[in-house]
mmCIF file of C-alpha atoms and ligand atoms in Angstrom:
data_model
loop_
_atom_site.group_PDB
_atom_site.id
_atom_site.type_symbol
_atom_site.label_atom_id
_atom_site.label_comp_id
_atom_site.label_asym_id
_atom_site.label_seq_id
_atom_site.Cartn_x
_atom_site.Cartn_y
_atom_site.Cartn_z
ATOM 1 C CA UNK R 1 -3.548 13.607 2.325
ATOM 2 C CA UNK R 2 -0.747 12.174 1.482
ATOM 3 C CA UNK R 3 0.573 11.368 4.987
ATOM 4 C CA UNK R 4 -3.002 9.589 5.911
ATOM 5 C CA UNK R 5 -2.544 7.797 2.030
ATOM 6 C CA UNK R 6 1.591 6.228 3.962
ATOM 7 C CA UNK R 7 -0.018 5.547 7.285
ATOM 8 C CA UNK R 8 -3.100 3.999 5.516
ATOM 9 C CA UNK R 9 -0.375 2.103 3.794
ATOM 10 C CA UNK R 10 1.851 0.950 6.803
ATOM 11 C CA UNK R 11 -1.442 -0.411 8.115
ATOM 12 C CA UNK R 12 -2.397 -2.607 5.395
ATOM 13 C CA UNK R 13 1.176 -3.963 4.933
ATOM 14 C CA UNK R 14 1.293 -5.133 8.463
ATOM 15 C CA UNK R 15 -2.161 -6.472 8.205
ATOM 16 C CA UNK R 16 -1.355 -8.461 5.177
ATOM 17 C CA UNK R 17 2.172 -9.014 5.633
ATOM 18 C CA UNK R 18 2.418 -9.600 9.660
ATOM 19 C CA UNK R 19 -0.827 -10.523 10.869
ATOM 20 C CA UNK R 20 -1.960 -12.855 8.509
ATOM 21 C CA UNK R 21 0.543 -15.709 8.490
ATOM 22 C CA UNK R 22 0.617 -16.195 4.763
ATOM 23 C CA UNK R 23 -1.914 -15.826 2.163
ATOM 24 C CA UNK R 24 -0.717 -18.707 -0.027
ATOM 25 C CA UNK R 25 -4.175 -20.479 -1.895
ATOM 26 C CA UNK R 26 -6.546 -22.901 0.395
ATOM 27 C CA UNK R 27 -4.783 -21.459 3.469
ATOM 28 C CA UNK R 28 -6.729 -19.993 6.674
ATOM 29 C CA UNK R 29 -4.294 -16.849 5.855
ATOM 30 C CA UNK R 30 -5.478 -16.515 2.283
ATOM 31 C CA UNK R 31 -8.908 -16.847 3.636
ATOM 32 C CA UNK R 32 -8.807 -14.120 5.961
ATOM 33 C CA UNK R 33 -7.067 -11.916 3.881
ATOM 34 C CA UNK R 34 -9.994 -12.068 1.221
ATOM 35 C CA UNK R 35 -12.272 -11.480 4.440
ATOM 36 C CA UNK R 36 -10.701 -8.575 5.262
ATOM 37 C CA UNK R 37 -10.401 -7.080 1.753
ATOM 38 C CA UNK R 38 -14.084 -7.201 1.664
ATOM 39 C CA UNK R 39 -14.765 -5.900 4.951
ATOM 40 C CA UNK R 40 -12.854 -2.834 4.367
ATOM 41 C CA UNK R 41 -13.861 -2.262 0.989
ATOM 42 C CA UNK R 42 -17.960 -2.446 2.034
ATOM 43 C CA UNK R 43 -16.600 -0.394 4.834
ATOM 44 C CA UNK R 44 -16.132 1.884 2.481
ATOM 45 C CA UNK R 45 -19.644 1.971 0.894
ATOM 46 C CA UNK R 46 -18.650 -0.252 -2.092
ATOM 47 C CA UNK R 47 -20.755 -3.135 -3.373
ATOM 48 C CA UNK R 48 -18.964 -6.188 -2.867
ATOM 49 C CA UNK R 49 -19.178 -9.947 -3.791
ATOM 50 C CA UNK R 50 -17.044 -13.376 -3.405
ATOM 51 C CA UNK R 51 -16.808 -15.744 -6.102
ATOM 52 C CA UNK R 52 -15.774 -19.002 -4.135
ATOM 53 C CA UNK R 53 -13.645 -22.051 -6.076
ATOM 54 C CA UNK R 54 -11.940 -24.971 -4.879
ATOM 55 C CA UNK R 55 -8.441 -24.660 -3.491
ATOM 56 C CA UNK R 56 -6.198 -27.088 -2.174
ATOM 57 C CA UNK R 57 -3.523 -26.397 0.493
ATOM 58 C CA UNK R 58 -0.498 -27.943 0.875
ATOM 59 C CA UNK R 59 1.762 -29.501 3.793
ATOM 60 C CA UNK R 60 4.753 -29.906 4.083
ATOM 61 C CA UNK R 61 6.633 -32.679 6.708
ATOM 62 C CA UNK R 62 9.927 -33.430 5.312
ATOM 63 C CA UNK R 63 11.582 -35.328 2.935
ATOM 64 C CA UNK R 64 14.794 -38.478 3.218
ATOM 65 C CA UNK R 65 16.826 -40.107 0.540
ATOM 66 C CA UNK R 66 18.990 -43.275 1.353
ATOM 67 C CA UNK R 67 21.307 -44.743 -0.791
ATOM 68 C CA UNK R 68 23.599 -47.666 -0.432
ATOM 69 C CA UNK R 69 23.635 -46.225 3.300
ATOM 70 C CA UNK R 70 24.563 -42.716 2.469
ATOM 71 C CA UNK R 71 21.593 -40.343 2.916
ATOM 72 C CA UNK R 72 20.751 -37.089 0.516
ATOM 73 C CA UNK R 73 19.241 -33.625 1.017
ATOM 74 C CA UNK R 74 15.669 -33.629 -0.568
ATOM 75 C CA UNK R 75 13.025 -31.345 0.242
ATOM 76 C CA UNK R 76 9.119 -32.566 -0.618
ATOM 77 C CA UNK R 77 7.603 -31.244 -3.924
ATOM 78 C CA UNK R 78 5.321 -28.261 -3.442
ATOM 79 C CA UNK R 79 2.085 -29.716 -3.605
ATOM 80 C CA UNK R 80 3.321 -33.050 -4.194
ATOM 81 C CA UNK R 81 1.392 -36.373 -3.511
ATOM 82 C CA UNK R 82 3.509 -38.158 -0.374
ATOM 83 C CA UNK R 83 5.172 -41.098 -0.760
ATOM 84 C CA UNK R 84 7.302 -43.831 1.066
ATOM 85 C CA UNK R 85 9.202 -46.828 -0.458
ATOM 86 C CA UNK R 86 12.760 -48.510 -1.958
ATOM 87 C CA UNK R 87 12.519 -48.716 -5.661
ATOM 88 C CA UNK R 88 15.752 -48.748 -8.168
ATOM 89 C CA UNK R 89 16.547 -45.535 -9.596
ATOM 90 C CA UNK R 90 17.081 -45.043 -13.361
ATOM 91 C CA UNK R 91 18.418 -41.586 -14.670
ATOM 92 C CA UNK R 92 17.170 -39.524 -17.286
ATOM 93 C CA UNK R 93 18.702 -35.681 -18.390
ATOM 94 C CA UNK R 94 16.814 -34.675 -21.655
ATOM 95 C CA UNK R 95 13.423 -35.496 -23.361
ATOM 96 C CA UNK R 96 14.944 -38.232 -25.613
ATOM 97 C CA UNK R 97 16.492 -40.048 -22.996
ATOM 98 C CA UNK R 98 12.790 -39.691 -21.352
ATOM 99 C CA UNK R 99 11.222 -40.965 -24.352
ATOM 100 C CA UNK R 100 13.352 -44.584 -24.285
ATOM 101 C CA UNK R 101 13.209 -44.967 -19.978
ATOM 102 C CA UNK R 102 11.529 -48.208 -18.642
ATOM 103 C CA UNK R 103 10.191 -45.955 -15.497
ATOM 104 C CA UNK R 104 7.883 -48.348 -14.350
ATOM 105 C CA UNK R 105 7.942 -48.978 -10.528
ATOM 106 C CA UNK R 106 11.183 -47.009 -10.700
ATOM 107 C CA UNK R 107 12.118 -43.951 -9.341
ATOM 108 C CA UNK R 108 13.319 -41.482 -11.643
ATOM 109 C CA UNK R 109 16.430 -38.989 -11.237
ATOM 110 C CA UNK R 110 15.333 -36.013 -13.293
ATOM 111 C CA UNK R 111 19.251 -33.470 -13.593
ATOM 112 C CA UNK R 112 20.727 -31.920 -16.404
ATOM 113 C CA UNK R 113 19.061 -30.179 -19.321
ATOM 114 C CA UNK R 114 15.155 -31.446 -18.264
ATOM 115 C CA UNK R 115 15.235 -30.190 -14.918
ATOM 116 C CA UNK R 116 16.405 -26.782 -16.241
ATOM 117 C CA UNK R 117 13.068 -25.240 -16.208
ATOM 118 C CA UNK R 118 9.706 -26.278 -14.766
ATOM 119 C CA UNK R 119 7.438 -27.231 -16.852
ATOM 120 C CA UNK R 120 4.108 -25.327 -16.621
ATOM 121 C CA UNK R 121 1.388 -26.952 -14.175
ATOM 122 C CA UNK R 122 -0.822 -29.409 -16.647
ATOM 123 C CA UNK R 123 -3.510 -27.470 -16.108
ATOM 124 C CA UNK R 124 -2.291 -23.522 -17.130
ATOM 125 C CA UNK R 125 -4.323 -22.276 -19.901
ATOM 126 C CA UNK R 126 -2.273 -18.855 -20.680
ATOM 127 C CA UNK R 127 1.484 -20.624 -21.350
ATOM 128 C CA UNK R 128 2.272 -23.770 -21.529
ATOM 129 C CA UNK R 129 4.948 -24.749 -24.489
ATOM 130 C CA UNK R 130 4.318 -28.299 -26.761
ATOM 131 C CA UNK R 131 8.322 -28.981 -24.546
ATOM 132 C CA UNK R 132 6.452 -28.620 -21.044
ATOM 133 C CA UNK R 133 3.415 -30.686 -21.958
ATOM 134 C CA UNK R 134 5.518 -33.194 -23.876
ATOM 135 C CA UNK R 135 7.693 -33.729 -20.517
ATOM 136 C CA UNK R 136 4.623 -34.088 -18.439
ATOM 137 C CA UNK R 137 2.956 -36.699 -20.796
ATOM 138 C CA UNK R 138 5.362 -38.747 -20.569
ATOM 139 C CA UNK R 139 6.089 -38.713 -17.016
ATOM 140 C CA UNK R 140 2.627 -39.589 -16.796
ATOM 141 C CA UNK R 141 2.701 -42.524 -19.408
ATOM 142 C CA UNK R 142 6.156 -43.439 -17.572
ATOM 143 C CA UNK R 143 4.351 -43.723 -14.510
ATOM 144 C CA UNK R 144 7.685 -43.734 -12.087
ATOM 145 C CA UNK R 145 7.062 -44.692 -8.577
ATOM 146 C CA UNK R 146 8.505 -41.272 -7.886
ATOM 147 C CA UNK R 147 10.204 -38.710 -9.318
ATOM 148 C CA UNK R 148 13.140 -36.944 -7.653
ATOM 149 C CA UNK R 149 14.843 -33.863 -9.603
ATOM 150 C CA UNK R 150 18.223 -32.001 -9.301
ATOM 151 C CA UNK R 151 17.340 -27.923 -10.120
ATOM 152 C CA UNK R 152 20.484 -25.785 -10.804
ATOM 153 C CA UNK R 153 20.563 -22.207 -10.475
ATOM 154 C CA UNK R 154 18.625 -20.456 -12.779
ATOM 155 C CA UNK R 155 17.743 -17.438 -10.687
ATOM 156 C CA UNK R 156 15.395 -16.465 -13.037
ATOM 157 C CA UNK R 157 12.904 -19.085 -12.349
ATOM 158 C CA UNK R 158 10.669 -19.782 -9.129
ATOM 159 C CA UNK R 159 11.752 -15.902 -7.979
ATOM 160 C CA UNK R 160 14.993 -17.063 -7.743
ATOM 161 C CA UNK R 161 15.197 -19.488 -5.303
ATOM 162 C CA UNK R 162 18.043 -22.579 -5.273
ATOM 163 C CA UNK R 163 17.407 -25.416 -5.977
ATOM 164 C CA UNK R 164 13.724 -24.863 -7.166
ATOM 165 C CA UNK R 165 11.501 -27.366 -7.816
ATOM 166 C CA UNK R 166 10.944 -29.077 -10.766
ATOM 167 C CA UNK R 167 7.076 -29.986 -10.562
ATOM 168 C CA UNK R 168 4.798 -27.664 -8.966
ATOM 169 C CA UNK R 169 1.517 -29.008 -9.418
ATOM 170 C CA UNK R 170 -1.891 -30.076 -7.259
ATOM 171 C CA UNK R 171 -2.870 -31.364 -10.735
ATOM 172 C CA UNK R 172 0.222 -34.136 -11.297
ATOM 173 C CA UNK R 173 -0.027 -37.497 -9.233
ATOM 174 C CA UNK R 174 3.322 -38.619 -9.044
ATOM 175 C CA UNK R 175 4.740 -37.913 -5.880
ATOM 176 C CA UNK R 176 8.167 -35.984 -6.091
ATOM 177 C CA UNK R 177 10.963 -34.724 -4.156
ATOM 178 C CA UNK R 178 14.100 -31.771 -5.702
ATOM 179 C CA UNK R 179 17.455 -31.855 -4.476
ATOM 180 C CA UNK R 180 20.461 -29.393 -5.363
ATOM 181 C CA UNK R 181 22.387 -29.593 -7.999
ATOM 182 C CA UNK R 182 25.197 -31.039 -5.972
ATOM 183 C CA UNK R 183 23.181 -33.361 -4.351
ATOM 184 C CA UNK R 184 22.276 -34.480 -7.717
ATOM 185 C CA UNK R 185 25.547 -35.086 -8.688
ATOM 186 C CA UNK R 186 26.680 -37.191 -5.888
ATOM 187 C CA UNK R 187 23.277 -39.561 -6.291
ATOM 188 C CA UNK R 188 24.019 -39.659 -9.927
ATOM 189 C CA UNK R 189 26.923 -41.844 -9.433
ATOM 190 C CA UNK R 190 24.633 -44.567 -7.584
ATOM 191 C CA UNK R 191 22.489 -44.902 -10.951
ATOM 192 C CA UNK R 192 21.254 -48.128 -10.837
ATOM 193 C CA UNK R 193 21.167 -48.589 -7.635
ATOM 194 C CA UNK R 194 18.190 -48.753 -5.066
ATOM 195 C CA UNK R 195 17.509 -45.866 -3.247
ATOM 196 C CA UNK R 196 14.732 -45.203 -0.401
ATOM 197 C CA UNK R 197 12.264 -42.112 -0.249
ATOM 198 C CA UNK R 198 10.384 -40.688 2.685
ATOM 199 C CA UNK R 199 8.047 -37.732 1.727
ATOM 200 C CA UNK R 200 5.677 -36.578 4.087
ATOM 201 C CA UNK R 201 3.002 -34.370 2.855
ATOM 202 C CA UNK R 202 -0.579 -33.677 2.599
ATOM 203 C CA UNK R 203 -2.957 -32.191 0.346
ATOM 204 C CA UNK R 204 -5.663 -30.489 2.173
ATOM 205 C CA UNK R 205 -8.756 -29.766 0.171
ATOM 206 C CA UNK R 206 -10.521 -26.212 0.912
ATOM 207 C CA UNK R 207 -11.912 -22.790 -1.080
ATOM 208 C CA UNK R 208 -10.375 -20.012 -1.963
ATOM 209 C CA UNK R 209 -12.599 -16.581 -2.848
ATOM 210 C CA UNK R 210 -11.857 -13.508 -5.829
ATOM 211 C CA UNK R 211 -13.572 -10.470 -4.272
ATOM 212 C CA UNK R 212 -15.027 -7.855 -6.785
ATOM 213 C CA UNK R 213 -16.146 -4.571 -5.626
ATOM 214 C CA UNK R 214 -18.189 -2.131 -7.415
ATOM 215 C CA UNK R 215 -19.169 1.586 -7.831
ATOM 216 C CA UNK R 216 -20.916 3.410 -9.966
ATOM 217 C CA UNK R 217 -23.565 3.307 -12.640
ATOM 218 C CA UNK R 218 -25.165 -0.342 -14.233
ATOM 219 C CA UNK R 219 -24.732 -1.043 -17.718
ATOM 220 C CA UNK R 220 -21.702 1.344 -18.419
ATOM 221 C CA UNK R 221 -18.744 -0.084 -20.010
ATOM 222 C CA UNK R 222 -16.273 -0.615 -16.684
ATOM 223 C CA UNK R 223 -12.956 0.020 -15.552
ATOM 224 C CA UNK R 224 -11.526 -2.697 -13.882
ATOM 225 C CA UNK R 225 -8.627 -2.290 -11.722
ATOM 226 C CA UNK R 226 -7.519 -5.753 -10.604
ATOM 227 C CA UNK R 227 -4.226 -7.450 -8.226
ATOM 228 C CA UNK R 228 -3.440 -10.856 -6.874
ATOM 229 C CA UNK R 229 -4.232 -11.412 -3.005
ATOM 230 C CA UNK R 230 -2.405 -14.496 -2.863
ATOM 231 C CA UNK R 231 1.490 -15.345 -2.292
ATOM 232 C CA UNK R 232 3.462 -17.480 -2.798
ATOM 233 C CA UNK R 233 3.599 -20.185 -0.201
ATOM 234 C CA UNK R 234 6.290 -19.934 2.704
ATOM 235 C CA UNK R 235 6.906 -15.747 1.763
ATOM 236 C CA UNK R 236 5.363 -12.828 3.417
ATOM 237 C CA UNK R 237 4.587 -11.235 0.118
ATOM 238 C CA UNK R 238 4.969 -7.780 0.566
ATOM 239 C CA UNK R 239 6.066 -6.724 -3.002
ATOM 240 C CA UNK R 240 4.040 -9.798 -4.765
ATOM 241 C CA UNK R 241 1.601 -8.271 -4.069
ATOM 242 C CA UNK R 242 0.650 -7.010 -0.622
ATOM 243 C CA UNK R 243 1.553 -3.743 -2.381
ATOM 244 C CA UNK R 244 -0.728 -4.037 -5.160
ATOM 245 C CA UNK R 245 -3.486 -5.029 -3.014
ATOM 246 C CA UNK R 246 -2.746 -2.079 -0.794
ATOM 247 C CA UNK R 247 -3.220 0.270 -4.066
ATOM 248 C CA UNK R 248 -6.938 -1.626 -4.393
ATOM 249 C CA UNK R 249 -7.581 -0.348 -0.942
ATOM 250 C CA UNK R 250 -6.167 3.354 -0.901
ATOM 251 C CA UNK R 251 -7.579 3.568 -4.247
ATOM 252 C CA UNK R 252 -11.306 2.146 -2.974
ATOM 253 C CA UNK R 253 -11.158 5.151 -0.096
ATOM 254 C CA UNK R 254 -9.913 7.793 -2.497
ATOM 255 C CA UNK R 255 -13.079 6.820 -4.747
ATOM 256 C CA UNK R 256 -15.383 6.287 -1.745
ATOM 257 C CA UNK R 257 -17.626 8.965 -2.800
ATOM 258 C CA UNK R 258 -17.367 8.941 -6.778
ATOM 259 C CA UNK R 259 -19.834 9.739 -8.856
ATOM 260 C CA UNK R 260 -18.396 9.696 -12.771
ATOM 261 C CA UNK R 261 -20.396 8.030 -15.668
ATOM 262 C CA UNK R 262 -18.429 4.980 -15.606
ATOM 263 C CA UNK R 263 -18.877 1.830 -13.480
ATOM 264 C CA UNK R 264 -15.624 0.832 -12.043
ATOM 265 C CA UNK R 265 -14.986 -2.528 -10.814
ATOM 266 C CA UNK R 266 -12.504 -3.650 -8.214
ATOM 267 C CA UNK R 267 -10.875 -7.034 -8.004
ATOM 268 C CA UNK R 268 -8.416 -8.890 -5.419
ATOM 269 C CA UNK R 269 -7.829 -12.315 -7.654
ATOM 270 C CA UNK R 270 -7.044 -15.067 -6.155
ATOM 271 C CA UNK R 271 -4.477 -17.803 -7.249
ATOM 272 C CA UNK R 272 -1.780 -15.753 -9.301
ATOM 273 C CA UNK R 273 1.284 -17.973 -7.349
ATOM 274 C CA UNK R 274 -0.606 -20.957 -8.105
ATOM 275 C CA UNK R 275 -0.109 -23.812 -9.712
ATOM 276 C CA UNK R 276 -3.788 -23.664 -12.016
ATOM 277 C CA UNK R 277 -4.632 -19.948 -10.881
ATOM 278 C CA UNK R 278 -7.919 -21.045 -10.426
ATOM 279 C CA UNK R 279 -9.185 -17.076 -9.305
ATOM 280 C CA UNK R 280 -8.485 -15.548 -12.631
ATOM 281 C CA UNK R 281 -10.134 -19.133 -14.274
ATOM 282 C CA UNK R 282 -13.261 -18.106 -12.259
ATOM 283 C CA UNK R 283 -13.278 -14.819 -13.126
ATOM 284 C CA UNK R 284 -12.838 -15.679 -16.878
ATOM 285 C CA UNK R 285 -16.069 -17.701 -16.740
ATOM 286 C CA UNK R 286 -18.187 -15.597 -14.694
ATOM 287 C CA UNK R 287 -17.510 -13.323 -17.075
ATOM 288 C CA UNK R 288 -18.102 -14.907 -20.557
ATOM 289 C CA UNK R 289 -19.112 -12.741 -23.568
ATOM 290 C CA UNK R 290 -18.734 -9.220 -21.342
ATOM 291 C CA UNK R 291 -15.008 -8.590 -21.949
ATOM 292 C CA UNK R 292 -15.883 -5.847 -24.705
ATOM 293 C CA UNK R 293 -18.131 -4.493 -21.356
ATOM 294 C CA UNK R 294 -14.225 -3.656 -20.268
ATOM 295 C CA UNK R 295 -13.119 -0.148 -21.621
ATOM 296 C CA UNK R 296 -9.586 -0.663 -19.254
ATOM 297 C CA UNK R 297 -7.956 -2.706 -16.919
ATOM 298 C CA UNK R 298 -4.685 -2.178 -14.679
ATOM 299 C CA UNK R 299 -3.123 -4.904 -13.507
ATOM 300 C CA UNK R 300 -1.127 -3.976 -10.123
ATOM 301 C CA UNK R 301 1.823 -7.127 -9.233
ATOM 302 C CA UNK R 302 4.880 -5.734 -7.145
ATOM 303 C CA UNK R 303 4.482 -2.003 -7.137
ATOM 304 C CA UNK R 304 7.021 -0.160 -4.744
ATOM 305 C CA UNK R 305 9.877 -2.120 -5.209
ATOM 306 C CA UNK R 306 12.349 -0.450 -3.144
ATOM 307 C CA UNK R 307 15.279 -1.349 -5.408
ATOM 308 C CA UNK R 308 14.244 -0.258 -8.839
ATOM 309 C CA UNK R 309 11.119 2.269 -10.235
ATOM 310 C CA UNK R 310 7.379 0.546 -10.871
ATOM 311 C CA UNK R 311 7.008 0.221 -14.524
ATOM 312 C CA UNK R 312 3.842 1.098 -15.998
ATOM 313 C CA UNK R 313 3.015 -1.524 -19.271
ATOM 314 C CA UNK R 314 0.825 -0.634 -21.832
ATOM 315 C CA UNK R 315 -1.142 -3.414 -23.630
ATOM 316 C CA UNK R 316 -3.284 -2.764 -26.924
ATOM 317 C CA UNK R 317 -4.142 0.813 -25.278
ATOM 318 C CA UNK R 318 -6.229 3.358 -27.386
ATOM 319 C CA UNK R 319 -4.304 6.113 -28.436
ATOM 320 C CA UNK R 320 -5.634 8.496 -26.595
ATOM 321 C CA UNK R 321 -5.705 6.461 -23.546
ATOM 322 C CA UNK R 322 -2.308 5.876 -24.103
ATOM 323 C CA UNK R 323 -1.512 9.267 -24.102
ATOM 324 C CA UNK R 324 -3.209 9.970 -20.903
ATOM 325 C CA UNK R 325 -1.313 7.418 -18.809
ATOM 326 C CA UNK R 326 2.012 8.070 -20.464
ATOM 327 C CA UNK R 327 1.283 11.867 -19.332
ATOM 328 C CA UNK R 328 0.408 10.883 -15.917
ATOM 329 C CA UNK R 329 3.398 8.575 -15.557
ATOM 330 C CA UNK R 330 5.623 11.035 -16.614
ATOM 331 C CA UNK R 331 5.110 13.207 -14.265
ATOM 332 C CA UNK R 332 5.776 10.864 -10.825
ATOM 333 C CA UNK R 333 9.863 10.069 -10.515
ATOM 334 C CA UNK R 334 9.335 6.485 -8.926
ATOM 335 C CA UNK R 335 7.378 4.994 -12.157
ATOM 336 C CA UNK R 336 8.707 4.389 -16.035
ATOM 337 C CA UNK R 337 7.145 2.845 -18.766
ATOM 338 C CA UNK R 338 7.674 -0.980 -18.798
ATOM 339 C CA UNK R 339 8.063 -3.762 -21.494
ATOM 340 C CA UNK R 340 5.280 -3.972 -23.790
HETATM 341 ZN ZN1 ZN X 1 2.564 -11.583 -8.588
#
């Protein structure tokens, strides 16, 4: 069993990691991984349905920064409006300075302590700090020509990658560009100055799908056992979360002939390394006023990380469900119980 359960495995991975280009939201790739999902999991006798949204893709053709005939790295903002002109550039490092900036038909030089962090896309419900939305506002009540940010390295944010950028967001209309923090500093002495900005890019408008697959009795409280499909654009996504949509599928055959007393549901969402995560928006609708329908959900996002165990996280468990799991976890090596 447990040697068809790793070649099972192997299979999906190279299905969802190899085969399929990338899975990143409004791609083909994201498309056809959602296809496939459901074709295995009806394959498999279970009742499945798509819930379809809108979902734009992005692409990406390169960004250029000239100034007083010395040129700069910039790379085009994920998601990002294009945008191609010569505008002066005024500089601004912290909300205050924000606050005061004449950023009209100007393009703005976003470094120091405001380009720390990104703020949250306008449009995330779960998070999204008064700081974030207060930076975004005014950007937006700026109105800049263009915004161009220096990102240092805080490897904690946008999994670690250098320089990350700033804005991330379908949502946000000002076309913008992120340099290092180098680059940043070397541009930073031409405040003032003009500078000129190629950014070639397109947003491509197409769906995206959450597939939800179901056994089991109707009108039982549910189980539902849910993981992103999507990645992030430009990565495989093996760990986040090939692997977690990999557990949907071995779990799916292991339960392809259950019969227990409780309905259990099935979900591959759709839009988790997002900008608006507009799969688990859809899902939140479709299901309004049948949450308390839910008697447990486990959330599966990078299981099988080869450098560390998978931590199991408890949230507002029963007791004695708690127990159970705790129990269960306890006795497998590679799994620990995670932040609460
Ligand atoms: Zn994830």
């Amino acid at each position: 069993m447990t040697e068809k359960l790793y070649s099972q495995s192997l299979y999906y991975l190279d299905v969802l990691c190899n085969r399929i280009p990338e899975r990143s939201v409004g791609s083909e790739g994201n498309r056809e991984a959602t296809h496939f999902f459901e074709q295995e999991l009806s394959g498999m006798g279970w009742l499945t349905s798509k819930a379809e949204f809108d979902a734009m893709d992005w692409r990406d053709g390169g960004a250029q920064l000239m100034c007083n005939g010395i040129s700069f790295e910039v790379f085009a903002g994920p998601y990002s409006l294009p945008f191609s002109g010569t505008w002066q550039m005024v500089t601004v490092s912290d909300t205050a300075c924000l606050e005061k900036a004449d950023l009209e038909d100007k393009i703005v030089l976003l470094h120091g302590e405001i380009a720390r962090e990104q703020p949250m896309p306008k449009n995330f419900v779960f998070y999204n700090p008064d700081e974030h939305r207060k930076i975004i506002a005014l950007l937006e009540k700026g109105c800049p020509a263009a915004i161009i940010s220096a990102t240092g390295r805080n490897s904690a944010l946008a999994g670690g990658v250098y320089p990350f950028p700033l804005i991330e967001d379908g949502d946000f209309d000002i076309p913008s560009v992120y340099m290092t923090e180098e680059e940043g500093m070397r541009l930073l002495a031409h405040a003032g100055s003009t500078v000129t900005l190629e950014s070639v890019s397109e947003r491509i408008p197409g769906k995206g799908y959450n597939v939800t697959a179901v056994r089991g009795p109707e009108d039982t409280d549910r189980i539902v056992i849910t993981a992103h499909i999507d990645a992030k654009k430009g990565t495989a996504g093996a760990i986040d979360n090939a692997t977690g949509v990999i557990v949907l599928l071995l779990l799916a055959d292991l339960l392809h002939d259950y019969e227990g007393p409780r309905k259990i549901e099935l979900v591959a969402f759709n839009g988790e390394d997002y900008f608006a995560v507009p799969g688990q928006m859809n899902y939140i609708m479709a299901n309004h006023g049948k949450f308390s329908e839910m008697l447990l959900n486990i959330n599966i996002d990078g299981a099988g990380y080869r450098e560390g165990l998978s931590a199991f996280s408890p949230f507002n468990l029963p007791e004695d469900i708690y127990r159970k799991t705790t129990g269960v976890i306890t006795s497998y090596p590679g799994i620990t119980e995670g932040a609460q």
